[in-house]
CSV table of N, CA, C and O in Angstrom, one decimal:
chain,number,residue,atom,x,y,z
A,1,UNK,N,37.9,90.9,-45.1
A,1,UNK,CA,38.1,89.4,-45.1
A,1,UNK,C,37.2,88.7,-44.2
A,1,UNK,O,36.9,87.5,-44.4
A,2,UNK,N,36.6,89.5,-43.1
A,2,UNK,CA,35.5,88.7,-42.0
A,2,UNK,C,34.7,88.9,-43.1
A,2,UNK,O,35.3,88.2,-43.9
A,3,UNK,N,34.3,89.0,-43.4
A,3,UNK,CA,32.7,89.2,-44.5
A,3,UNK,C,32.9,88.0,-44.9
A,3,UNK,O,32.1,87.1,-44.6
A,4,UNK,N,34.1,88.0,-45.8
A,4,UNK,CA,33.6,87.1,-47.0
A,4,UNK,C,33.8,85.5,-46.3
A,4,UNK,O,33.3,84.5,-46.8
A,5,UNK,N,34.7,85.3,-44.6
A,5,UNK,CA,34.6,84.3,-44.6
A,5,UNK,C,32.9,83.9,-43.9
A,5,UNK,O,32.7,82.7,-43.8
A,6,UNK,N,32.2,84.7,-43.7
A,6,UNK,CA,30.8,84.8,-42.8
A,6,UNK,C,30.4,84.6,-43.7
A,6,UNK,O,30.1,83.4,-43.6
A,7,UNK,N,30.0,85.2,-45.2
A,7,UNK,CA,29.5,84.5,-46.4
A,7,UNK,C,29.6,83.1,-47.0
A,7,UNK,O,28.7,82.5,-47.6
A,8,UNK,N,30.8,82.6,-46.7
A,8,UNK,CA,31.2,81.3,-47.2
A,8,UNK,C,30.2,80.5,-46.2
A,8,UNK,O,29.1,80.4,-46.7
A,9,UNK,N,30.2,80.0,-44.9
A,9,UNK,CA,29.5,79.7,-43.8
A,9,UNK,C,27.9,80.1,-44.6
A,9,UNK,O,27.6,81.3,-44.2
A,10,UNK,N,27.6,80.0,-44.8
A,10,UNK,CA,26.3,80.3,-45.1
A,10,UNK,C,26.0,79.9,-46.1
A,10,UNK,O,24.9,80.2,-46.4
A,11,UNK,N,26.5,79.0,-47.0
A,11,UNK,CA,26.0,78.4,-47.9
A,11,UNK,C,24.7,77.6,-47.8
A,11,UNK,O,24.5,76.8,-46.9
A,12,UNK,N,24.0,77.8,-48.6
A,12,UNK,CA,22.9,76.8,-48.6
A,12,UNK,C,22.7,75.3,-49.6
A,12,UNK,O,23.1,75.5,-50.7
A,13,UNK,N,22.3,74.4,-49.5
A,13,UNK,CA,22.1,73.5,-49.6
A,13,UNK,C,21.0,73.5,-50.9
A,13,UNK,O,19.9,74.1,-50.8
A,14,UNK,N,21.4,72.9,-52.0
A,14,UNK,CA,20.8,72.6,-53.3
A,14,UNK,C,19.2,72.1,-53.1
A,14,UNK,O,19.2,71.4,-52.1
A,15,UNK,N,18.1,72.2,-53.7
A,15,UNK,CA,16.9,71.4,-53.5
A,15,UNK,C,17.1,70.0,-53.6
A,15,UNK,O,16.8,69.3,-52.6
A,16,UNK,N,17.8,69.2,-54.8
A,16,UNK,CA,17.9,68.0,-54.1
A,16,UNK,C,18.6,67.5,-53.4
A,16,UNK,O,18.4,66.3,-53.0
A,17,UNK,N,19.9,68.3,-52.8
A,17,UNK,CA,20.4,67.9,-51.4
A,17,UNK,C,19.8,67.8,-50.2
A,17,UNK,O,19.8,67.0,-49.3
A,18,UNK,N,18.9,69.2,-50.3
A,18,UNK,CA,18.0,69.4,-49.1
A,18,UNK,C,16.6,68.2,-49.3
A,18,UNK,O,16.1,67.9,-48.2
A,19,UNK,N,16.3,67.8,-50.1
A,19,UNK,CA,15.3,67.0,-50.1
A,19,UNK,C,15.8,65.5,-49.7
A,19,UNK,O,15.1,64.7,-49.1
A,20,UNK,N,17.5,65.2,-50.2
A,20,UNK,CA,18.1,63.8,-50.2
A,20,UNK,C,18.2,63.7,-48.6
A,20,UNK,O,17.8,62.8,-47.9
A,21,UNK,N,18.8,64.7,-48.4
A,21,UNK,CA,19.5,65.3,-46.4
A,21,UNK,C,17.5,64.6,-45.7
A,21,UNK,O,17.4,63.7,-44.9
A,22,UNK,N,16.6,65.3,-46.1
A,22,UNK,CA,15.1,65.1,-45.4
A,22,UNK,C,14.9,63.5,-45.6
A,22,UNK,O,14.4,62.8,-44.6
A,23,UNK,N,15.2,62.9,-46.7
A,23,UNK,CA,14.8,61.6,-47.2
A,23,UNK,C,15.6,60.8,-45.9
A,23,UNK,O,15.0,60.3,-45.0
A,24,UNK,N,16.6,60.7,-46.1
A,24,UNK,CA,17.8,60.2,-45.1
A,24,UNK,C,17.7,60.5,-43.5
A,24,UNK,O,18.4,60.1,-42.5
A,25,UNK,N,17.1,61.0,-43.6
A,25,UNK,CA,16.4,61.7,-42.0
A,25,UNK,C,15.3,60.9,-41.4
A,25,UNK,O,15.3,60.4,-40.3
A,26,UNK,N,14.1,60.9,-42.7
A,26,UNK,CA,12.8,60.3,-42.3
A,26,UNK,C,13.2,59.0,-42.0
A,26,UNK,O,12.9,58.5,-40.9
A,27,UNK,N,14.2,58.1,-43.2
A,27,UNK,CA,14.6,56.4,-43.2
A,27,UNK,C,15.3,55.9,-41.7
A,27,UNK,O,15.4,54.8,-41.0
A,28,UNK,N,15.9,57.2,-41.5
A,28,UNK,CA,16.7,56.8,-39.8
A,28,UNK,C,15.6,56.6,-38.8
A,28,UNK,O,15.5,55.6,-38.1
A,29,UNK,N,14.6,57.9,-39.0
A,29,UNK,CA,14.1,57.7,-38.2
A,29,UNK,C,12.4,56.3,-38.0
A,29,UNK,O,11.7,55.8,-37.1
A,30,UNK,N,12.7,56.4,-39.3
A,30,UNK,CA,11.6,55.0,-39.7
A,30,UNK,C,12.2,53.9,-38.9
A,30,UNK,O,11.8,53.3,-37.9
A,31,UNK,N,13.7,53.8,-39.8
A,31,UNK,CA,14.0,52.2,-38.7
A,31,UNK,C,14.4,52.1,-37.1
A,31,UNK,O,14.4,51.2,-36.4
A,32,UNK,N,14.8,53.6,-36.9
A,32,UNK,CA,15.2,53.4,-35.1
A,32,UNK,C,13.3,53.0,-34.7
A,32,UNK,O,13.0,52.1,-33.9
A,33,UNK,N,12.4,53.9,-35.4
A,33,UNK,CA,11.4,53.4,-34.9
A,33,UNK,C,10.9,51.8,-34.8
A,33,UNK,O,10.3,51.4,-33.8
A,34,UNK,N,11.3,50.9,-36.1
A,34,UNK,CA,10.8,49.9,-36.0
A,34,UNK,C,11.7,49.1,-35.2
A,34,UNK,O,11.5,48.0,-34.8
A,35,UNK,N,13.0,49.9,-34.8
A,35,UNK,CA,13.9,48.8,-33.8
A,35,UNK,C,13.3,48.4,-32.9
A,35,UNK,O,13.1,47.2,-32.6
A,36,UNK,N,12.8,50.3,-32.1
A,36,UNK,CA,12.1,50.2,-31.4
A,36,UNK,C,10.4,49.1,-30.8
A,36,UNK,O,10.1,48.4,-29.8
A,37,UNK,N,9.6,49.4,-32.2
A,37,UNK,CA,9.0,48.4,-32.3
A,37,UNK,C,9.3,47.1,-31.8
A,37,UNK,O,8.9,46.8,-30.7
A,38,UNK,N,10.0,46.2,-32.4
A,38,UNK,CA,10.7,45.2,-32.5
A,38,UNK,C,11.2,44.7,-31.3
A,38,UNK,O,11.2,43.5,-31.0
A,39,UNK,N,11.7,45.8,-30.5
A,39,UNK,CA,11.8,45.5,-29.1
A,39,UNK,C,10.9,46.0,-28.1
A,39,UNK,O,11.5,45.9,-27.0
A,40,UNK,N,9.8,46.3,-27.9
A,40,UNK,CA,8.8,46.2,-27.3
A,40,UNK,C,7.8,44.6,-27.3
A,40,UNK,O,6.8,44.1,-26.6
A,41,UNK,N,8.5,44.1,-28.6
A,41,UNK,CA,7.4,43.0,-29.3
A,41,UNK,C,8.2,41.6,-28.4
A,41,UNK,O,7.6,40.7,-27.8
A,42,UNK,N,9.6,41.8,-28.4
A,42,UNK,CA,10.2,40.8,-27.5
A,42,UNK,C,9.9,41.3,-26.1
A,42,UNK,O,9.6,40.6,-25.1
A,43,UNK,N,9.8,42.4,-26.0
A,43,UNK,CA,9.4,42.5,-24.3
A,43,UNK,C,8.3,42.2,-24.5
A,43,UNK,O,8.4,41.0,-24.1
A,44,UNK,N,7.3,42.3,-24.9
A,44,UNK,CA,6.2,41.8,-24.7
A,44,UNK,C,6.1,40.5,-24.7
A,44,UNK,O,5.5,40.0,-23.7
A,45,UNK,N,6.5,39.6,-25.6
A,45,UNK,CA,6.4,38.2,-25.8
A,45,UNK,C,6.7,37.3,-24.3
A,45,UNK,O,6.1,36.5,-23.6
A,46,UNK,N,8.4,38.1,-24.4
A,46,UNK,CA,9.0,37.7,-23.3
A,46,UNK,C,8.1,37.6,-21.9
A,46,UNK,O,8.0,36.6,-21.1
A,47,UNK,N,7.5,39.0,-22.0
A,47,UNK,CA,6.2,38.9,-20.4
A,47,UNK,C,5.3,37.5,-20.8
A,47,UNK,O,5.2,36.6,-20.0
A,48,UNK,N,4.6,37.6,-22.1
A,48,UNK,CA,3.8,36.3,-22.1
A,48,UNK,C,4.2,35.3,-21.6
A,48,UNK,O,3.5,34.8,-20.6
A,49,UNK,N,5.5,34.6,-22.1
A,49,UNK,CA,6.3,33.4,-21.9
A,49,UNK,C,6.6,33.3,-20.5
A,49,UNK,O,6.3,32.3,-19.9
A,50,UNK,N,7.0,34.1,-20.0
A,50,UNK,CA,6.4,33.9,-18.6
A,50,UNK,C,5.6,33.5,-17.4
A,50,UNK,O,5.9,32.8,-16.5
A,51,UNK,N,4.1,34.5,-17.9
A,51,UNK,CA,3.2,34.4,-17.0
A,51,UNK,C,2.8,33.0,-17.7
A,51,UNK,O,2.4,32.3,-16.8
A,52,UNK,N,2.8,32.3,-18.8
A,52,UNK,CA,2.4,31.3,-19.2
A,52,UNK,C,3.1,30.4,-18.3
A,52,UNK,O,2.5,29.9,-17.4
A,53,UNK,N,4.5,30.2,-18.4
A,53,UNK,CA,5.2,29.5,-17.6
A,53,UNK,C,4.8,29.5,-16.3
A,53,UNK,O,4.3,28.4,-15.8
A,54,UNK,N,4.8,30.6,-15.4
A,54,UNK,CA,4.4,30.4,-14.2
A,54,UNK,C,3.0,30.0,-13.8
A,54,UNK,O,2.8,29.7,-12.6
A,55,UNK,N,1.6,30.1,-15.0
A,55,UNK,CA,0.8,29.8,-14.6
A,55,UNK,C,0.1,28.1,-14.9
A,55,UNK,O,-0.8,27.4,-14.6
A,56,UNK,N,1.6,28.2,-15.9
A,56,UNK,CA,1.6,26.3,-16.0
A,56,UNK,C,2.1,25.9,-14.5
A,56,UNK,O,1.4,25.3,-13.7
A,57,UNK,N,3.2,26.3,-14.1
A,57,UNK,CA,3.7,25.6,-12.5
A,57,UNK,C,2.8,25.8,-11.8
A,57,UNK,O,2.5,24.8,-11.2
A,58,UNK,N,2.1,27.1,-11.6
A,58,UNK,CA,0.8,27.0,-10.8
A,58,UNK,C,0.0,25.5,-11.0
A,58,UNK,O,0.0,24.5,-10.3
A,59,UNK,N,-0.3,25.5,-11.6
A,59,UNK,CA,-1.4,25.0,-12.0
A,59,UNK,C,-0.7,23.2,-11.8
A,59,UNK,O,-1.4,22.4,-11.1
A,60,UNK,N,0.3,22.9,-12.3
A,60,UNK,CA,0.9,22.1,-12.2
A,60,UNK,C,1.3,21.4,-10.4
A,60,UNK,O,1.4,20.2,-10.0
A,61,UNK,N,1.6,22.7,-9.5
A,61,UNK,CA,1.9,22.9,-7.9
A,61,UNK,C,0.2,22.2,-7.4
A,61,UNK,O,0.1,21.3,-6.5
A,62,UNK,N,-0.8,22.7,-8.1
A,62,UNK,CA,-2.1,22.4,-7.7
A,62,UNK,C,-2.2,21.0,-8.1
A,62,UNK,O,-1.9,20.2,-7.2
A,63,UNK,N,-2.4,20.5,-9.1
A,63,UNK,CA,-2.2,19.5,-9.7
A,63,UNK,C,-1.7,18.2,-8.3
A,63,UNK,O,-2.3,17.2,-7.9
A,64,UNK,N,-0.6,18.6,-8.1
A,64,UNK,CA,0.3,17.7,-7.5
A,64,UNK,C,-0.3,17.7,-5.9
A,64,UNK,O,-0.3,16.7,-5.1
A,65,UNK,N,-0.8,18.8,-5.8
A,65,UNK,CA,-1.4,18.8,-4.2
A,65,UNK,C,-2.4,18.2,-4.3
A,65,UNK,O,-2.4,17.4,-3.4
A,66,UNK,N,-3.3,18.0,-5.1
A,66,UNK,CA,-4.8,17.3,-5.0
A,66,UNK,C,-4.3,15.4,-5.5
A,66,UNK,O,-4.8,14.4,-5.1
A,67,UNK,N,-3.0,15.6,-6.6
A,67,UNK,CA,-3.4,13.8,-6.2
A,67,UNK,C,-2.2,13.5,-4.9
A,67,UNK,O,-2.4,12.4,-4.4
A,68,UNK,N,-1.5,13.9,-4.4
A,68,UNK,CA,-0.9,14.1,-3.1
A,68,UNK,C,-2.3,13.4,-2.1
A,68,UNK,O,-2.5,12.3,-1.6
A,69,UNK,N,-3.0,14.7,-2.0
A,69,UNK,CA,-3.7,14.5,-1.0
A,69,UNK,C,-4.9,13.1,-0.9
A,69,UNK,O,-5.2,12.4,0.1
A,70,UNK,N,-5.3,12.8,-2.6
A,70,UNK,CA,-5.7,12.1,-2.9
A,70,UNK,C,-5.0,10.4,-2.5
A,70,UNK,O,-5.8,9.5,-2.2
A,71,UNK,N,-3.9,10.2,-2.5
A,71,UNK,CA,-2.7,9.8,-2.5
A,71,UNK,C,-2.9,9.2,-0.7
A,71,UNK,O,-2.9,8.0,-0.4
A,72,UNK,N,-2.9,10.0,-0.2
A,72,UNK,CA,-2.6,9.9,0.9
A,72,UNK,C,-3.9,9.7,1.6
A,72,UNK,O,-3.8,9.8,2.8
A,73,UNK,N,-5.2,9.5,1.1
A,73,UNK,CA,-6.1,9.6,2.1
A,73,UNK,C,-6.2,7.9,1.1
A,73,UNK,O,-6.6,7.0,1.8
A,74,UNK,N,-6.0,7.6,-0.2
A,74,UNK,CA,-6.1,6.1,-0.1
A,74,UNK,C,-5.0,5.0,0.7
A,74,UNK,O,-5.1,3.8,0.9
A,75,UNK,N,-4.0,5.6,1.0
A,75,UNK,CA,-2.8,5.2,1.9
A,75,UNK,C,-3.7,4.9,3.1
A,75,UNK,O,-3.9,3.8,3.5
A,76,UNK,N,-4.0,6.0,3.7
A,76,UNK,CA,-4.8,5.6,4.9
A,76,UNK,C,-5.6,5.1,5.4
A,76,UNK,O,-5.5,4.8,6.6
A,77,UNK,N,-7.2,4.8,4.3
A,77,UNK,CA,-7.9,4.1,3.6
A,77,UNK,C,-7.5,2.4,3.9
A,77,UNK,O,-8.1,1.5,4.4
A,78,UNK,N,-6.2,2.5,3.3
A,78,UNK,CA,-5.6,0.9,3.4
A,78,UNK,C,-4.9,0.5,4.5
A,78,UNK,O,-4.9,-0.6,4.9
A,79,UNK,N,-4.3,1.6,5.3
A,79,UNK,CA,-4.1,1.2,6.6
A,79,UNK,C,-5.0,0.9,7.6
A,79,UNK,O,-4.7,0.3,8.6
A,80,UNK,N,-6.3,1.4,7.5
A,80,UNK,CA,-7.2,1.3,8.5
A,80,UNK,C,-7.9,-0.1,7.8
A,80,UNK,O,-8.5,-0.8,8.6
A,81,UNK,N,-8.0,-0.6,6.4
A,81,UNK,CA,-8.7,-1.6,6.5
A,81,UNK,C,-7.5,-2.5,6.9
A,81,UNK,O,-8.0,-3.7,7.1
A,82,UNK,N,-6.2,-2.5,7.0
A,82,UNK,CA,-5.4,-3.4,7.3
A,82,UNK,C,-5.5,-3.9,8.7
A,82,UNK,O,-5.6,-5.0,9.2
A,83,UNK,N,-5.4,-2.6,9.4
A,83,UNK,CA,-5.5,-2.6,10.7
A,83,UNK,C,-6.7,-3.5,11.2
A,83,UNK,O,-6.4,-4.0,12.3
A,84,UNK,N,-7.5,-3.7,10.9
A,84,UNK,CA,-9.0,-4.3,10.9
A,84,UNK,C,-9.0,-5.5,11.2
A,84,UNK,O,-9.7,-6.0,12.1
A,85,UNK,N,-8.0,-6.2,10.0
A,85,UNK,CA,-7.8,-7.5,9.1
A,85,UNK,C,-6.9,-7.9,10.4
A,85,UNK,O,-7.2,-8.9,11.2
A,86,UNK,N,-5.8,-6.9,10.5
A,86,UNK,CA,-5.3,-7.4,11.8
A,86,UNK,C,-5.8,-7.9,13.0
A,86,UNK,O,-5.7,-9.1,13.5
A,87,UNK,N,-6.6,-6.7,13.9
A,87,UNK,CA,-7.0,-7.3,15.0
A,87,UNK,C,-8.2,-8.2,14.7
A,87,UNK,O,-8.4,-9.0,15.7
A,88,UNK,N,-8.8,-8.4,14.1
A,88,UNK,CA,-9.9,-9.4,14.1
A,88,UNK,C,-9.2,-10.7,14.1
A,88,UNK,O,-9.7,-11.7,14.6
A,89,UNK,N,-7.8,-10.7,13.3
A,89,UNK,CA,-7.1,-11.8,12.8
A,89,UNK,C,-6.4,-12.3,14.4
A,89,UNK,O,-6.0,-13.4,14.7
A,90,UNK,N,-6.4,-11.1,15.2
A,90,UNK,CA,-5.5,-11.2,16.6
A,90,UNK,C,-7.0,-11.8,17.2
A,90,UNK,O,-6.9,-12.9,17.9
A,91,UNK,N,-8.3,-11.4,17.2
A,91,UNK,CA,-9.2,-11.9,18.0
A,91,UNK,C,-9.6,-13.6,17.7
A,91,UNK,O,-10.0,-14.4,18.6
A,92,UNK,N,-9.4,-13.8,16.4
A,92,UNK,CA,-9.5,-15.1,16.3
A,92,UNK,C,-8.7,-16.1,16.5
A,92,UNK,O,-9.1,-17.2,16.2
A,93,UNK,N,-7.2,-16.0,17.3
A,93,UNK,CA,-6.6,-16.4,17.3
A,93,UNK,C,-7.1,-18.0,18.2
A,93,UNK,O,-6.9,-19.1,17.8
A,94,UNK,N,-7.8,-17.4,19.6
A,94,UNK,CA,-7.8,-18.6,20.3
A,94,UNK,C,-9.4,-19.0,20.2
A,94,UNK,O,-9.9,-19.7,21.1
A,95,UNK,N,-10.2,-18.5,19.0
A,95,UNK,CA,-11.5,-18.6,18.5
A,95,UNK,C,-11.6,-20.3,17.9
A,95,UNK,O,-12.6,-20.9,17.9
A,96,UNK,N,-10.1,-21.0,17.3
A,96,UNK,CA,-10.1,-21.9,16.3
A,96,UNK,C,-10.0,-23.0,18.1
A,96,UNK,O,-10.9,-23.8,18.2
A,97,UNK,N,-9.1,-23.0,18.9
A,97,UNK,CA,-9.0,-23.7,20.2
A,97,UNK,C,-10.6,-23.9,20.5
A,97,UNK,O,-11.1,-24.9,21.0
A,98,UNK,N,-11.3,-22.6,20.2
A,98,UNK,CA,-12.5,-23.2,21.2
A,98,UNK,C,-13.5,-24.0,20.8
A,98,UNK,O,-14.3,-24.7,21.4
A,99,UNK,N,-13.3,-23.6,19.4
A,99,UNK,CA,-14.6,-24.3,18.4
A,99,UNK,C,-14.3,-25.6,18.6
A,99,UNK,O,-15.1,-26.4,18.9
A,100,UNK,N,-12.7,-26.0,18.6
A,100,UNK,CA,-12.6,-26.9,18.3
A,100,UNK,C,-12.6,-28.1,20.0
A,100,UNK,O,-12.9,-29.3,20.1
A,101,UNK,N,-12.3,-27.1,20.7
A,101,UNK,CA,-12.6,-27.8,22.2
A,101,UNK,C,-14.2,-28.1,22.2
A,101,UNK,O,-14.6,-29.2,22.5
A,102,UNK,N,-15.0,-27.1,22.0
A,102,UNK,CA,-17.0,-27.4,21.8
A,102,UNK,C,-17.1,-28.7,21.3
A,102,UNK,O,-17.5,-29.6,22.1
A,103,UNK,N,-16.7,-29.1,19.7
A,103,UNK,CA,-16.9,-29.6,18.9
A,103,UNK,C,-16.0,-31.2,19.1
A,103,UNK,O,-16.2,-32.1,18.3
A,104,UNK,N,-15.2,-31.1,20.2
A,104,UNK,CA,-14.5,-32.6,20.4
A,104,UNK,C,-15.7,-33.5,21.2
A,104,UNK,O,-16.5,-33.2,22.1
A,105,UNK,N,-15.4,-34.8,20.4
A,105,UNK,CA,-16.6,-35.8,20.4
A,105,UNK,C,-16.3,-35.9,22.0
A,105,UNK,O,-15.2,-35.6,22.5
A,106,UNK,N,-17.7,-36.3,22.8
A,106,UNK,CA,-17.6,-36.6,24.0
A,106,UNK,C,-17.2,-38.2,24.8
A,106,UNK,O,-18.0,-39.0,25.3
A,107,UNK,N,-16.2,-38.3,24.7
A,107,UNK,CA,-15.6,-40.0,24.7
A,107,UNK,C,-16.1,-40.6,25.7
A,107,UNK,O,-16.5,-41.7,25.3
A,108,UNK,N,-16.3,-40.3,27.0
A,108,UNK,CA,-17.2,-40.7,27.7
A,108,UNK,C,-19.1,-41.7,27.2
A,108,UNK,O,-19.5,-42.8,27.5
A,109,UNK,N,-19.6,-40.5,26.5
A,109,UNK,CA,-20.7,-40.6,26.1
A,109,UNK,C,-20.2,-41.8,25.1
A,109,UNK,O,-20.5,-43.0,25.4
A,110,UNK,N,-19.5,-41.7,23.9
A,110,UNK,CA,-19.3,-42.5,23.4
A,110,UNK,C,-19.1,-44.4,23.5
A,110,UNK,O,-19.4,-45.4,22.8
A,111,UNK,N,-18.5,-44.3,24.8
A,111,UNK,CA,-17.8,-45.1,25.0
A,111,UNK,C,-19.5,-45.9,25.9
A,111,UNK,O,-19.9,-47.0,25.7
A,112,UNK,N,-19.9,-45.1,26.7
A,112,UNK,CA,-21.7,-45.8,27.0
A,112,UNK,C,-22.4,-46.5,26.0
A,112,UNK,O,-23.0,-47.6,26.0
A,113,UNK,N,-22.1,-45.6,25.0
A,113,UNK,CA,-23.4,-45.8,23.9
A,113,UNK,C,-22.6,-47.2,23.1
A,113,UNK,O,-23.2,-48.2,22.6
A,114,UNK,N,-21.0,-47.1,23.2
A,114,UNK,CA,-20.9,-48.5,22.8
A,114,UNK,C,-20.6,-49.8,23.8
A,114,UNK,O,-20.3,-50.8,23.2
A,115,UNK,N,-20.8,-49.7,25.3
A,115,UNK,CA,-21.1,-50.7,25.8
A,115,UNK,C,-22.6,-50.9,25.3
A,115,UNK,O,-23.2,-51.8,25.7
């Protein structure tokens, strides 16, 4: 009775089972491959979208530092000609008293020339 159940166990598989069983094999292993694929193609993308993104902020971080800097040296630019406007405006203040003391008629003299 061990024989024949050792015999049974041993059956072999028909040519088109064995060819159907191989066909069904290769198609698994076709699409685990293209899963595969498929997710390498998002990892990859994914890295793109990335470094793209970060080399937009770069580039964007630069951007902002140069008119920043830009920014700030016309700021200062305008403070120093303000500054200017100012003290000259502070030097003239008692400039308009003197012209105008030079420039007062001499009433004395006047007052000869009309005797």
């Amino acid at each position: 009775m061990k024989r024949k159940v050792a015999k049974v166990g041993k059956l072999r598989l028909s040519p088109n089972e064995e060819t159907m069983l191989l066909k069904e094999e290769y198609e698994r292993r076709r699409k685990l491959r293209l899963q595969q694929v498929r997710e390498q193609q998002k990892y990859i993308a994914l890295q793109i979208r990335q470094k793209v993104k970060q080399r937009r902020e770069e580039q964007l971080h630069q951007l902002e530092e140069v008119l920043r800097a830009e920014w700030q040296k016309a700021q200062d630019e305008k403070m120093k000609a303000l500054e200017k406007l100012y003290l000259s405006s502070l030097r003239a203040i008692g400039e308009g008293h003197r012209q105008a003391k030079e420039n007062e008629p001499d009433l004395e003299a006047l007052a000869k020339q009309a005797e």
